[in-house]
Amino acid sequence: MPSPPLDVRVAAFADLDARTFHDLLRLRIDVFVVEQACPYPELDGRDVEPGTRHVWLTRDGDVVAYLRILADPGGVARIGRVVVAPAARGGGLAGRLMTEALALVGDRPCVLEAQTHLVDFYARHGFTVSGADYVEDGIPHTPMRRVDRAG
């Protein structure tokens, strides 16, 4: 039996209703704080910035995957908080989410801080390692960059 269809959603913070923002944060906290056992300030103030775009996938009204795109200085887009709900993993949702995000980013340069075990995944989306590995909140990370595709 096929899975129910996915809906792609994109919104600025000002366009999110309270229930949707709650559901997005719940997924982020359930995975990044609880599952990965990393207590850190999940609410960092960047969700509400005017240039931030929240991108998520829903299935039957439930949030199954999420990421945010931040507007960094110099016209650089920063992808972060990439997450797929545990029950929805293995179905290509992270790839679908990245494809949607990169369509929004367009030709602008784009950066992210990959959990190191996911470097190959991001490389398939045009990112290359751009710095030395480091450990944040007990998890190895690797900075990556996708160059301006127009030039």
PDB file of C-alpha atoms in Angstrom:
ATOM      1  CA  MET A   1       0.000   0.000   0.000  1.00  0.00           C
ATOM      2  CA  PRO A   2       1.550   3.357  -1.008  1.00  0.00           C
ATOM      3  CA  SER A   3       2.351   6.011   1.571  1.00  0.00           C
ATOM      4  CA  PRO A   4       0.047   9.013   1.787  1.00  0.00           C
ATOM      5  CA  PRO A   5       1.323  11.975  -0.242  1.00  0.00           C
ATOM      6  CA  LEU A   6       3.781  14.478   1.162  1.00  0.00           C
ATOM      7  CA  ASP A   7       3.023  18.158   1.384  1.00  0.00           C
ATOM      8  CA  VAL A   8       5.865  20.674   1.180  1.00  0.00           C
ATOM      9  CA  ARG A   9       5.506  23.797   3.306  1.00  0.00           C
ATOM     10  CA  VAL A  10       7.640  26.958   3.412  1.00  0.00           C
ATOM     11  CA  ALA A  11       7.055  29.915   5.708  1.00  0.00           C
ATOM     12  CA  ALA A  12       8.677  32.840   7.436  1.00  0.00           C
ATOM     13  CA  PHE A  13       8.205  32.925  11.205  1.00  0.00           C
ATOM     14  CA  ALA A  14       5.549  35.643  10.936  1.00  0.00           C
ATOM     15  CA  ASP A  15       3.472  33.299   8.763  1.00  0.00           C
ATOM     16  CA  LEU A  16       3.580  30.305  11.126  1.00  0.00           C
ATOM     17  CA  ASP A  17       0.612  29.653  13.352  1.00  0.00           C
ATOM     18  CA  ALA A  18       1.272  28.639  16.958  1.00  0.00           C
ATOM     19  CA  ARG A  19       0.359  24.973  16.432  1.00  0.00           C
ATOM     20  CA  THR A  20       2.681  24.589  13.445  1.00  0.00           C
ATOM     21  CA  PHE A  21       5.604  26.237  15.237  1.00  0.00           C
ATOM     22  CA  HIS A  22       4.950  23.960  18.231  1.00  0.00           C
ATOM     23  CA  ASP A  23       5.032  20.869  15.985  1.00  0.00           C
ATOM     24  CA  LEU A  24       8.243  21.983  14.260  1.00  0.00           C
ATOM     25  CA  LEU A  25       9.969  22.650  17.576  1.00  0.00           C
ATOM     26  CA  ARG A  26       8.722  19.399  19.047  1.00  0.00           C
ATOM     27  CA  LEU A  27      10.348  17.424  16.213  1.00  0.00           C
ATOM     28  CA  ARG A  28      13.602  19.358  16.581  1.00  0.00           C
ATOM     29  CA  ILE A  29      13.713  18.909  20.349  1.00  0.00           C
ATOM     30  CA  ASP A  30      12.653  15.232  20.240  1.00  0.00           C
ATOM     31  CA  VAL A  31      15.584  14.453  17.925  1.00  0.00           C
ATOM     32  CA  PHE A  32      18.354  16.946  18.676  1.00  0.00           C
ATOM     33  CA  VAL A  33      17.916  17.271  22.429  1.00  0.00           C
ATOM     34  CA  VAL A  34      16.260  14.017  23.556  1.00  0.00           C
ATOM     35  CA  GLU A  35      17.288  11.333  21.019  1.00  0.00           C
ATOM     36  CA  GLN A  36      20.832  12.673  20.597  1.00  0.00           C
ATOM     37  CA  ALA A  37      21.100  13.450  24.323  1.00  0.00           C
ATOM     38  CA  CYS A  38      22.417  16.973  23.693  1.00  0.00           C
ATOM     39  CA  PRO A  39      20.954  19.565  26.009  1.00  0.00           C
ATOM     40  CA  TYR A  40      21.558  22.881  24.251  1.00  0.00           C
ATOM     41  CA  PRO A  41      19.605  26.105  23.669  1.00  0.00           C
ATOM     42  CA  GLU A  42      17.356  24.955  20.795  1.00  0.00           C
ATOM     43  CA  LEU A  43      15.655  28.354  20.715  1.00  0.00           C
ATOM     44  CA  ASP A  44      18.591  30.438  19.531  1.00  0.00           C
ATOM     45  CA  GLY A  45      16.662  33.479  18.304  1.00  0.00           C
ATOM     46  CA  ARG A  46      17.304  32.799  14.615  1.00  0.00           C
ATOM     47  CA  ASP A  47      13.898  31.231  13.928  1.00  0.00           C
ATOM     48  CA  VAL A  48      12.245  34.651  14.146  1.00  0.00           C
ATOM     49  CA  GLU A  49      14.658  36.580  11.907  1.00  0.00           C
ATOM     50  CA  PRO A  50      12.895  38.076   8.867  1.00  0.00           C
ATOM     51  CA  GLY A  51      15.195  36.275   6.409  1.00  0.00           C
ATOM     52  CA  THR A  52      14.713  32.816   7.933  1.00  0.00           C
ATOM     53  CA  ARG A  53      12.626  30.317   6.005  1.00  0.00           C
ATOM     54  CA  HIS A  54      11.207  27.227   7.642  1.00  0.00           C
ATOM     55  CA  VAL A  55      10.805  24.293   5.266  1.00  0.00           C
ATOM     56  CA  TRP A  56       8.988  21.132   6.263  1.00  0.00           C
ATOM     57  CA  LEU A  57       7.225  18.083   4.934  1.00  0.00           C
ATOM     58  CA  THR A  58       3.922  16.813   6.263  1.00  0.00           C
ATOM     59  CA  ARG A  59       2.139  13.524   5.725  1.00  0.00           C
ATOM     60  CA  ASP A  60      -1.475  13.275   6.843  1.00  0.00           C
ATOM     61  CA  GLY A  61      -1.014  16.586   8.658  1.00  0.00           C
ATOM     62  CA  ASP A  62       1.956  15.362  10.715  1.00  0.00           C
ATOM     63  CA  VAL A  63       5.384  17.006  10.439  1.00  0.00           C
ATOM     64  CA  VAL A  64       7.779  14.304   9.194  1.00  0.00           C
ATOM     65  CA  ALA A  65      10.849  16.350   8.192  1.00  0.00           C
ATOM     66  CA  TYR A  66      12.139  19.884   8.717  1.00  0.00           C
ATOM     67  CA  LEU A  67      14.984  22.295   8.080  1.00  0.00           C
ATOM     68  CA  ARG A  68      15.517  26.018   8.232  1.00  0.00           C
ATOM     69  CA  ILE A  69      17.343  28.365   5.901  1.00  0.00           C
ATOM     70  CA  LEU A  70      19.007  31.351   7.554  1.00  0.00           C
ATOM     71  CA  ALA A  71      20.123  34.522   5.800  1.00  0.00           C
ATOM     72  CA  ASP A  72      23.768  34.999   6.776  1.00  0.00           C
ATOM     73  CA  PRO A  73      25.773  38.140   5.917  1.00  0.00           C
ATOM     74  CA  GLY A  74      26.943  38.624   2.352  1.00  0.00           C
ATOM     75  CA  GLY A  75      23.953  36.906   0.759  1.00  0.00           C
ATOM     76  CA  VAL A  76      24.972  33.466   2.036  1.00  0.00           C
ATOM     77  CA  ALA A  77      22.218  30.979   2.877  1.00  0.00           C
ATOM     78  CA  ARG A  78      22.791  28.713   5.890  1.00  0.00           C
ATOM     79  CA  ILE A  79      20.898  25.424   6.106  1.00  0.00           C
ATOM     80  CA  GLY A  80      20.443  23.964   9.548  1.00  0.00           C
ATOM     81  CA  ARG A  81      18.301  21.900  11.890  1.00  0.00           C
ATOM     82  CA  VAL A  82      17.839  19.232   9.209  1.00  0.00           C
ATOM     83  CA  VAL A  83      15.735  16.522  10.818  1.00  0.00           C
ATOM     84  CA  VAL A  84      13.503  13.586   9.898  1.00  0.00           C
ATOM     85  CA  ALA A  85      11.085  12.036  12.369  1.00  0.00           C
ATOM     86  CA  PRO A  86      12.317   8.610  13.542  1.00  0.00           C
ATOM     87  CA  ALA A  87       9.249   6.798  12.196  1.00  0.00           C
ATOM     88  CA  ALA A  88       9.740   8.390   8.759  1.00  0.00           C
ATOM     89  CA  ARG A  89      13.450   7.666   8.271  1.00  0.00           C
ATOM     90  CA  GLY A  90      14.737   5.597   5.392  1.00  0.00           C
ATOM     91  CA  GLY A  91      12.217   6.900   2.881  1.00  0.00           C
ATOM     92  CA  GLY A  92      14.323   9.589   1.209  1.00  0.00           C
ATOM     93  CA  LEU A  93      12.673  12.479   3.049  1.00  0.00           C
ATOM     94  CA  ALA A  94      15.951  14.204   3.931  1.00  0.00           C
ATOM     95  CA  GLY A  95      16.918  14.210   0.262  1.00  0.00           C
ATOM     96  CA  ARG A  96      13.513  15.557  -0.747  1.00  0.00           C
ATOM     97  CA  LEU A  97      13.798  18.271   1.895  1.00  0.00           C
ATOM     98  CA  MET A  98      17.291  19.273   0.704  1.00  0.00           C
ATOM     99  CA  THR A  99      16.093  19.424  -2.913  1.00  0.00           C
ATOM    100  CA  GLU A 100      13.261  21.760  -1.888  1.00  0.00           C
ATOM    101  CA  ALA A 101      15.613  23.909   0.211  1.00  0.00           C
ATOM    102  CA  LEU A 102      18.226  24.230  -2.511  1.00  0.00           C
ATOM    103  CA  ALA A 103      15.537  25.262  -5.007  1.00  0.00           C
ATOM    104  CA  LEU A 104      14.689  28.107  -2.607  1.00  0.00           C
ATOM    105  CA  VAL A 105      18.362  29.014  -2.144  1.00  0.00           C
ATOM    106  CA  GLY A 106      18.858  29.138  -5.907  1.00  0.00           C
ATOM    107  CA  ASP A 107      22.298  30.254  -7.082  1.00  0.00           C
ATOM    108  CA  ARG A 108      23.341  31.880  -3.811  1.00  0.00           C
ATOM    109  CA  PRO A 109      26.282  30.399  -1.919  1.00  0.00           C
ATOM    110  CA  CYS A 110      25.090  28.072   0.815  1.00  0.00           C
ATOM    111  CA  VAL A 111      26.763  26.678   3.941  1.00  0.00           C
ATOM    112  CA  LEU A 112      25.923  24.161   6.621  1.00  0.00           C
ATOM    113  CA  GLU A 113      27.489  22.423   9.594  1.00  0.00           C
ATOM    114  CA  ALA A 114      27.031  18.707   8.873  1.00  0.00           C
ATOM    115  CA  GLN A 115      27.106  16.028  11.497  1.00  0.00           C
ATOM    116  CA  THR A 116      30.271  14.326  10.262  1.00  0.00           C
ATOM    117  CA  HIS A 117      28.631  10.962   9.555  1.00  0.00           C
ATOM    118  CA  LEU A 118      26.367  12.781   7.046  1.00  0.00           C
ATOM    119  CA  VAL A 119      29.108  14.409   4.922  1.00  0.00           C
ATOM    120  CA  ASP A 120      28.500  12.008   2.003  1.00  0.00           C
ATOM    121  CA  PHE A 121      24.759  12.766   2.063  1.00  0.00           C
ATOM    122  CA  TYR A 122      25.398  16.516   1.759  1.00  0.00           C
ATOM    123  CA  ALA A 123      28.095  15.936  -0.880  1.00  0.00           C
ATOM    124  CA  ARG A 124      25.395  14.355  -3.067  1.00  0.00           C
ATOM    125  CA  HIS A 125      23.651  17.738  -2.910  1.00  0.00           C
ATOM    126  CA  GLY A 126      26.692  19.679  -4.139  1.00  0.00           C
ATOM    127  CA  PHE A 127      28.370  20.526  -0.824  1.00  0.00           C
ATOM    128  CA  THR A 128      32.110  20.179  -0.229  1.00  0.00           C
ATOM    129  CA  VAL A 129      34.056  20.198   3.026  1.00  0.00           C
ATOM    130  CA  SER A 130      35.155  23.747   3.784  1.00  0.00           C
ATOM    131  CA  GLY A 131      37.021  23.449   7.069  1.00  0.00           C
ATOM    132  CA  ALA A 132      38.315  21.233   9.833  1.00  0.00           C
ATOM    133  CA  ASP A 133      36.063  18.879  11.764  1.00  0.00           C
ATOM    134  CA  TYR A 134      35.076  19.974  15.253  1.00  0.00           C
ATOM    135  CA  VAL A 135      32.968  18.659  18.116  1.00  0.00           C
ATOM    136  CA  GLU A 136      29.848  20.545  19.190  1.00  0.00           C
ATOM    137  CA  ASP A 137      27.699  19.284  22.059  1.00  0.00           C
ATOM    138  CA  GLY A 138      29.568  15.965  21.936  1.00  0.00           C
ATOM    139  CA  ILE A 139      28.814  15.366  18.231  1.00  0.00           C
ATOM    140  CA  PRO A 140      31.476  15.579  15.476  1.00  0.00           C
ATOM    141  CA  HIS A 141      30.611  18.206  12.826  1.00  0.00           C
ATOM    142  CA  THR A 142      32.124  19.218   9.493  1.00  0.00           C
ATOM    143  CA  PRO A 143      31.652  22.642   7.873  1.00  0.00           C
ATOM    144  CA  MET A 144      30.503  22.401   4.259  1.00  0.00           C
ATOM    145  CA  ARG A 145      29.828  24.879   1.466  1.00  0.00           C
ATOM    146  CA  ARG A 146      28.015  24.876  -1.851  1.00  0.00           C
ATOM    147  CA  VAL A 147      29.515  27.539  -4.050  1.00  0.00           C
ATOM    148  CA  ASP A 148      27.619  30.134  -6.048  1.00  0.00           C
ATOM    149  CA  ARG A 149      26.371  28.101  -8.960  1.00  0.00           C
ATOM    150  CA  ALA A 150      25.996  31.145 -11.219  1.00  0.00           C
ATOM    151  CA  GLY A 151      29.720  31.870 -11.303  1.00  0.00           C
TER     152      GLY A 151
END
